[in-house]
Every structure is written in C-alpha cells, then in structure tokens.
Amino acid sequence: GESVGLHLPTLSVQEGDNSIINCAYSNSASDYFIWYKQESGKGPQFIIDIRSNMDKRQGQRVTVLLNKTVKHLSLQIAATQPGDSAVYFCAELTGGGNKLTFGTGTQLKVEL
Amino acid sequence: GAVVSQHPSWVICKSGTSVKIECRSLDFQATTMFWYRQFPKQSLMLMATSNEGSKATYEQGVEKDKFLINHASLTLSTLTVTSAHPEDSSFYICSASGGQGSWNQPQHFGDGTRLSIL
C-alpha cells in the first residue's frame, strides 16, 4: 500500500555500539538484494549486497544476513560512527533485468 | 568508476513552467537508465525505465505526457516535467545501468535533483 504520510522508522544508537537494521521483502522469487545508504540531499550509496544462495556476507564493518524462509534481510553495522547517520534502504532485484524495488527505509541516528 | 552525474542539483521555478533534468553516465555506457521520485521521509519510487534509443516504460500511475523521458545516447537521459505544479515538487533521482563487470551494482545512482515549484 502507499506510505504517504508515514514517517521513516528511526533507530537511535550510541556511538561505538552495533546497529541492526531490518527489512522484510515480499517477493520470494527475488534472488539478489542490496543495502543502500542515503545521506540527506544525496542519492543512494551502495553498501553491500547478497545473493539468495547465501545466508551471510561481510564487508568492512557491515554484515548482511538473509533469511529466505521468512523473507527477512538485516544489516549489521559494527562500532557505529557519527558518519553512519543516514537513511538505510534495502532493495531487491525484481522483474528481470536490473529493476530494483526499494523498502521503506530506516533512519539511523548515532548519538555521541 | 561508474559515476552518474545529475544536473541541476536544485531548481526552483514557477507553476506552469517545464523543467528538464539531465542524467549522465560519465565513465560508462548506460544501456538502461531509471528515474525515481522520492518524497520527504519516504522511499524511492520508480517512475520509468528507459533504454537507449527506445521509448521509456512508465510505472503504473505515472503520466507519460507529464514526465517526458528521452534517452538519446548511451550516456545521457533527460526527464522533463511539463507544466509543473506544486504537487510535482519532489526529489528526483536517476540511475544508470550497463557498466561492465558490475553484477553487484545493477544501478549506479546520481545525487538527485530537488525540484521546488512555487
């Protein structure tokens, strides 16, 4: 349904703590997922991706977990820093080609 | 690599005017470009997909006569908001696809254009 009028869910964490951002997807046929970071006034920035034949993938300070059984994706950020403050979106590749469908997003606020 | 440039980054204009936004892939050939619209505190909503040299495919509910898309070359796509009205005010983001060896990045995004219609 439409999300008009809804506010982004917000996650507030203390600097240095770990952050976990969750995402539910709807298309069980999706086989590729990406997490993006969007800072205010900018376009989405690629963080990490995962294919459906994997359960976990790690990058620098970030880990993505995929649970296909419940169609759930999570992004873990270790030792969260003020520069991590942004909106985070999950996206799934759908419909063939390179078409992406974005989730609703989560606002991450890092408190000093 | 895979840089996408969007211009202008911010535009304010009067109601009734038409506004053109450019999206350029600077270091790769973009066979496909995507245009998104994003309202404050909301997600990116795909408006249309354009392939070089062919007509754009619009998502349901997007008026093709209102949002004109041209993808005349492998490095440039334009979105023209015709007869813009205050309700067209939004953040418009383009992305481009087609870079070599980038299975893990199906789209490369520009930094968006903030459109404000008075």
CSV table of C-alpha atoms in Angstrom, one decimal:
chain,number,residue,atom,x,y,z
A,1,GLY,CA,0.0,0.0,0.0
A,2,GLU,CA,1.0,3.7,-0.1
A,3,SER,CA,3.3,5.1,2.5
A,4,VAL,CA,2.1,8.7,2.2
A,5,GLY,CA,2.2,10.5,5.5
A,6,LEU,CA,4.2,7.8,7.3
A,7,HIS,CA,7.4,8.7,8.9
A,8,LEU,CA,10.5,6.6,8.5
A,9,PRO,CA,11.2,4.3,11.4
A,10,THR,CA,14.1,5.6,13.4
A,11,LEU,CA,16.9,3.7,15.1
A,12,SER,CA,19.0,5.6,17.6
A,13,VAL,CA,22.3,4.1,18.8
A,14,GLN,CA,25.2,5.3,20.9
A,15,GLU,CA,28.5,5.9,19.1
A,16,GLY,CA,30.5,2.7,19.3
A,17,ASP,CA,27.5,0.4,19.6
A,18,ASN,CA,26.4,-2.1,17.0
A,19,SER,CA,23.4,-1.3,14.8
A,20,ILE,CA,21.0,-3.7,13.3
A,21,ILE,CA,18.6,-2.5,10.7
A,22,ASN,CA,15.9,-4.9,9.4
A,23,CYS,CA,14.0,-5.3,6.2
A,24,ALA,CA,11.2,-7.5,5.1
A,25,TYR,CA,10.8,-8.3,1.4
A,26,SER,CA,7.7,-9.7,-0.3
A,27,ASN,CA,8.9,-11.4,-3.5
A,28,SER,CA,10.1,-14.9,-2.8
A,29,ALA,CA,11.5,-15.1,-6.3
A,30,SER,CA,13.9,-12.3,-5.7
A,31,ASP,CA,17.5,-13.6,-5.8
A,32,TYR,CA,19.6,-10.5,-5.2
A,33,PHE,CA,19.5,-7.9,-2.5
A,34,ILE,CA,21.3,-4.7,-1.8
A,35,TRP,CA,21.6,-2.3,1.1
A,36,TYR,CA,21.9,1.4,0.3
A,37,LYS,CA,22.8,4.3,2.5
A,38,GLN,CA,21.3,7.7,1.7
A,39,GLU,CA,22.5,10.9,3.2
A,40,SER,CA,20.4,14.0,3.2
A,41,GLY,CA,20.1,15.5,-0.2
A,42,LYS,CA,22.1,12.8,-1.9
A,43,GLY,CA,21.4,9.7,-4.0
A,44,PRO,CA,21.6,6.1,-2.6
A,45,GLN,CA,25.1,4.8,-2.0
A,46,PHE,CA,25.8,1.1,-2.4
A,47,ILE,CA,26.9,-0.6,0.9
A,48,ILE,CA,26.7,-4.3,0.5
A,49,ASP,CA,24.8,-7.0,-1.5
A,50,ILE,CA,23.9,-10.6,-1.1
A,51,ARG,CA,22.6,-13.3,-3.5
A,52,SER,CA,19.9,-15.7,-2.4
A,53,ASN,CA,22.2,-18.6,-2.4
A,54,MET,CA,24.0,-17.1,0.6
A,55,ASP,CA,22.9,-16.5,4.2
A,56,LYS,CA,25.5,-14.0,5.2
A,57,ARG,CA,28.0,-11.7,3.7
A,58,GLN,CA,30.5,-9.5,5.4
A,59,GLY,CA,32.1,-6.2,4.4
A,60,GLN,CA,34.1,-3.6,6.2
A,61,ARG,CA,32.2,-3.1,9.5
A,62,VAL,CA,29.0,-4.3,7.8
A,63,THR,CA,27.3,-7.7,7.6
A,64,VAL,CA,24.2,-8.6,5.7
A,65,LEU,CA,22.1,-11.6,6.8
A,66,LEU,CA,19.4,-13.1,4.6
A,67,ASN,CA,16.7,-15.4,5.9
A,68,LYS,CA,14.8,-16.7,2.9
A,69,THR,CA,12.3,-18.7,5.0
A,70,VAL,CA,10.8,-15.6,6.5
A,71,LYS,CA,11.8,-13.2,3.7
A,72,HIS,CA,13.9,-11.1,6.0
A,73,LEU,CA,17.1,-9.2,5.5
A,74,SER,CA,19.2,-7.4,8.1
A,75,LEU,CA,22.2,-5.0,8.0
A,76,GLN,CA,24.5,-5.0,10.9
A,77,ILE,CA,26.9,-2.1,11.4
A,78,ALA,CA,29.7,-2.7,13.9
A,79,ALA,CA,31.1,0.1,16.1
A,80,THR,CA,28.6,2.7,14.7
A,81,GLN,CA,30.1,6.1,14.0
A,82,PRO,CA,28.5,9.5,13.6
A,83,GLY,CA,29.2,9.3,9.9
A,84,ASP,CA,26.9,6.3,9.7
A,85,SER,CA,23.9,8.6,10.4
A,86,ALA,CA,21.7,8.3,7.3
A,87,VAL,CA,18.7,6.6,5.9
A,88,TYR,CA,19.2,2.9,5.0
A,89,PHE,CA,17.2,1.1,2.4
A,90,CYS,CA,17.1,-2.5,1.4
A,91,ALA,CA,16.4,-3.2,-2.3
A,92,GLU,CA,15.6,-6.3,-4.2
A,93,LEU,CA,16.1,-7.1,-7.8
A,94,THR,CA,12.8,-7.8,-9.4
A,95,GLY,CA,11.1,-8.4,-12.7
A,96,GLY,CA,14.2,-9.4,-14.6
A,97,GLY,CA,16.9,-7.1,-15.8
A,98,ASN,CA,18.2,-4.5,-13.4
A,99,LYS,CA,15.0,-3.2,-11.9
A,100,LEU,CA,15.1,-2.5,-8.2
A,101,THR,CA,12.3,-2.3,-5.6
A,102,PHE,CA,13.2,-0.4,-2.5
A,103,GLY,CA,12.0,-1.0,1.0
A,104,THR,CA,10.5,1.7,3.2
A,105,GLY,CA,13.9,2.7,4.8
A,106,THR,CA,15.2,3.2,8.3
A,107,GLN,CA,16.6,6.4,9.7
A,108,LEU,CA,19.8,5.7,11.7
A,109,LYS,CA,20.8,8.3,14.3
A,110,VAL,CA,24.1,8.0,16.1
A,111,GLU,CA,24.2,9.7,19.4
A,112,LEU,CA,27.5,10.9,20.8
B,1,GLY,CA,34.3,4.2,-11.8
B,2,ALA,CA,30.6,4.1,-12.7
B,3,VAL,CA,29.9,7.7,-11.9
B,4,VAL,CA,26.5,9.2,-12.6
B,5,SER,CA,26.1,12.9,-12.7
B,6,GLN,CA,22.7,14.6,-12.4
B,7,HIS,CA,22.0,18.3,-13.2
B,8,PRO,CA,20.8,20.6,-11.9
B,9,SER,CA,21.0,19.6,-8.2
B,10,TRP,CA,18.3,22.0,-7.2
B,11,VAL,CA,15.8,24.0,-9.1
B,12,ILE,CA,13.0,26.4,-8.2
B,13,CYS,CA,10.5,27.6,-10.7
B,14,LYS,CA,7.1,29.0,-11.1
B,15,SER,CA,4.0,26.9,-11.6
B,16,GLY,CA,3.2,26.1,-15.2
B,17,THR,CA,6.8,26.0,-16.4
B,18,SER,CA,8.6,23.0,-17.7
B,19,VAL,CA,11.8,21.7,-16.1
B,20,LYS,CA,14.4,19.5,-17.7
B,21,ILE,CA,16.7,17.3,-15.6
B,22,GLU,CA,19.8,15.6,-17.1
B,23,CYS,CA,21.3,12.4,-16.1
B,24,ARG,CA,24.7,11.5,-17.4
B,25,SER,CA,26.9,8.4,-17.1
B,26,LEU,CA,30.4,9.8,-17.0
B,27,ASP,CA,32.6,6.8,-17.4
B,28,PHE,CA,30.5,4.0,-18.8
B,29,GLN,CA,27.8,3.4,-21.3
B,30,ALA,CA,24.4,3.2,-19.8
B,31,THR,CA,22.1,1.0,-21.8
B,32,THR,CA,19.3,1.5,-19.3
B,33,MET,CA,18.5,4.5,-17.1
B,34,PHE,CA,15.9,4.7,-14.4
B,35,TRP,CA,14.1,7.7,-13.0
B,36,TYR,CA,12.9,7.7,-9.4
B,37,ARG,CA,10.8,10.1,-7.3
B,38,GLN,CA,11.2,10.5,-3.6
B,39,PHE,CA,9.0,12.5,-1.2
B,40,PRO,CA,10.4,13.6,2.2
B,41,LYS,CA,10.7,10.7,4.7
B,42,GLN,CA,9.7,8.2,2.0
B,43,SER,CA,11.3,5.6,-0.2
B,44,LEU,CA,12.4,5.8,-3.8
B,45,MET,CA,9.5,5.1,-6.2
B,46,LEU,CA,10.4,4.1,-9.7
B,47,MET,CA,8.8,6.3,-12.3
B,48,ALA,CA,10.1,4.9,-15.5
B,49,THR,CA,12.8,2.8,-17.2
B,50,SER,CA,14.4,4.0,-20.3
B,51,ASN,CA,16.6,2.1,-22.8
B,52,GLU,CA,18.8,3.9,-25.2
B,53,GLY,CA,17.1,4.6,-28.5
B,54,SER,CA,13.6,3.4,-27.4
B,55,LYS,CA,10.6,4.7,-25.6
B,56,ALA,CA,10.6,4.7,-21.9
B,57,THR,CA,8.5,2.2,-19.9
B,58,TYR,CA,6.4,4.0,-17.3
B,59,GLU,CA,5.3,2.5,-14.0
B,60,GLN,CA,1.6,2.4,-13.2
B,61,GLY,CA,0.2,5.7,-12.2
B,62,VAL,CA,3.0,7.8,-13.8
B,63,GLU,CA,1.7,10.1,-16.5
B,64,LYS,CA,4.0,9.8,-19.5
B,65,ASP,CA,2.8,13.1,-21.0
B,66,LYS,CA,3.7,14.8,-17.8
B,67,PHE,CA,7.1,13.3,-17.3
B,68,LEU,CA,8.8,13.1,-20.7
B,69,ILE,CA,11.9,10.9,-20.8
B,70,ASN,CA,14.5,11.0,-23.6
B,71,HIS,CA,17.4,8.6,-23.7
B,72,ALA,CA,19.0,9.5,-27.0
B,73,SER,CA,22.5,8.4,-26.2
B,74,LEU,CA,24.3,5.8,-24.1
B,75,THR,CA,25.5,8.5,-21.7
B,76,LEU,CA,22.5,10.8,-21.4
B,77,SER,CA,18.9,10.6,-20.4
B,78,THR,CA,16.7,13.6,-19.6
B,79,LEU,CA,13.5,13.9,-17.6
B,80,THR,CA,11.2,16.9,-18.4
B,81,VAL,CA,8.5,17.7,-16.0
B,82,THR,CA,6.0,19.5,-18.2
B,83,SER,CA,3.7,22.3,-16.9
B,84,ALA,CA,5.0,21.7,-13.4
B,85,HIS,CA,2.7,22.4,-10.4
B,86,PRO,CA,3.4,22.5,-6.7
B,87,GLU,CA,2.5,18.8,-6.3
B,88,ASP,CA,5.3,17.9,-8.6
B,89,SER,CA,7.8,19.3,-6.1
B,90,SER,CA,10.0,16.3,-5.0
B,91,PHE,CA,13.4,14.8,-5.1
B,92,TYR,CA,14.1,13.2,-8.5
B,93,ILE,CA,16.9,10.6,-8.7
B,94,CYS,CA,18.3,8.9,-11.8
B,95,SER,CA,20.3,5.8,-12.0
B,96,ALA,CA,22.2,4.1,-14.8
B,97,SER,CA,22.9,0.5,-15.6
B,98,GLY,CA,25.2,-1.1,-18.1
B,99,GLY,CA,28.7,-0.9,-16.6
B,100,GLN,CA,31.0,-3.8,-17.2
B,101,GLY,CA,31.5,-6.4,-14.5
B,102,SER,CA,29.2,-4.8,-12.0
B,103,TRP,CA,26.8,-7.7,-11.2
B,104,ASN,CA,26.8,-6.5,-7.7
B,105,GLN,CA,25.7,-3.0,-8.6
B,106,PRO,CA,22.8,-3.2,-11.0
B,107,GLN,CA,22.3,0.5,-10.9
B,108,HIS,CA,24.6,3.5,-10.2
B,109,PHE,CA,22.8,6.5,-8.8
B,110,GLY,CA,23.1,10.2,-9.3
B,111,ASP,CA,22.8,12.6,-6.4
B,112,GLY,CA,19.3,13.7,-7.2
B,113,THR,CA,17.6,16.9,-8.2
B,114,ARG,CA,15.5,18.8,-5.7
B,115,LEU,CA,12.6,20.4,-7.6
B,116,SER,CA,10.5,23.1,-5.9
B,117,ILE,CA,7.5,24.5,-7.8
B,118,LEU,CA,6.2,27.8,-6.4
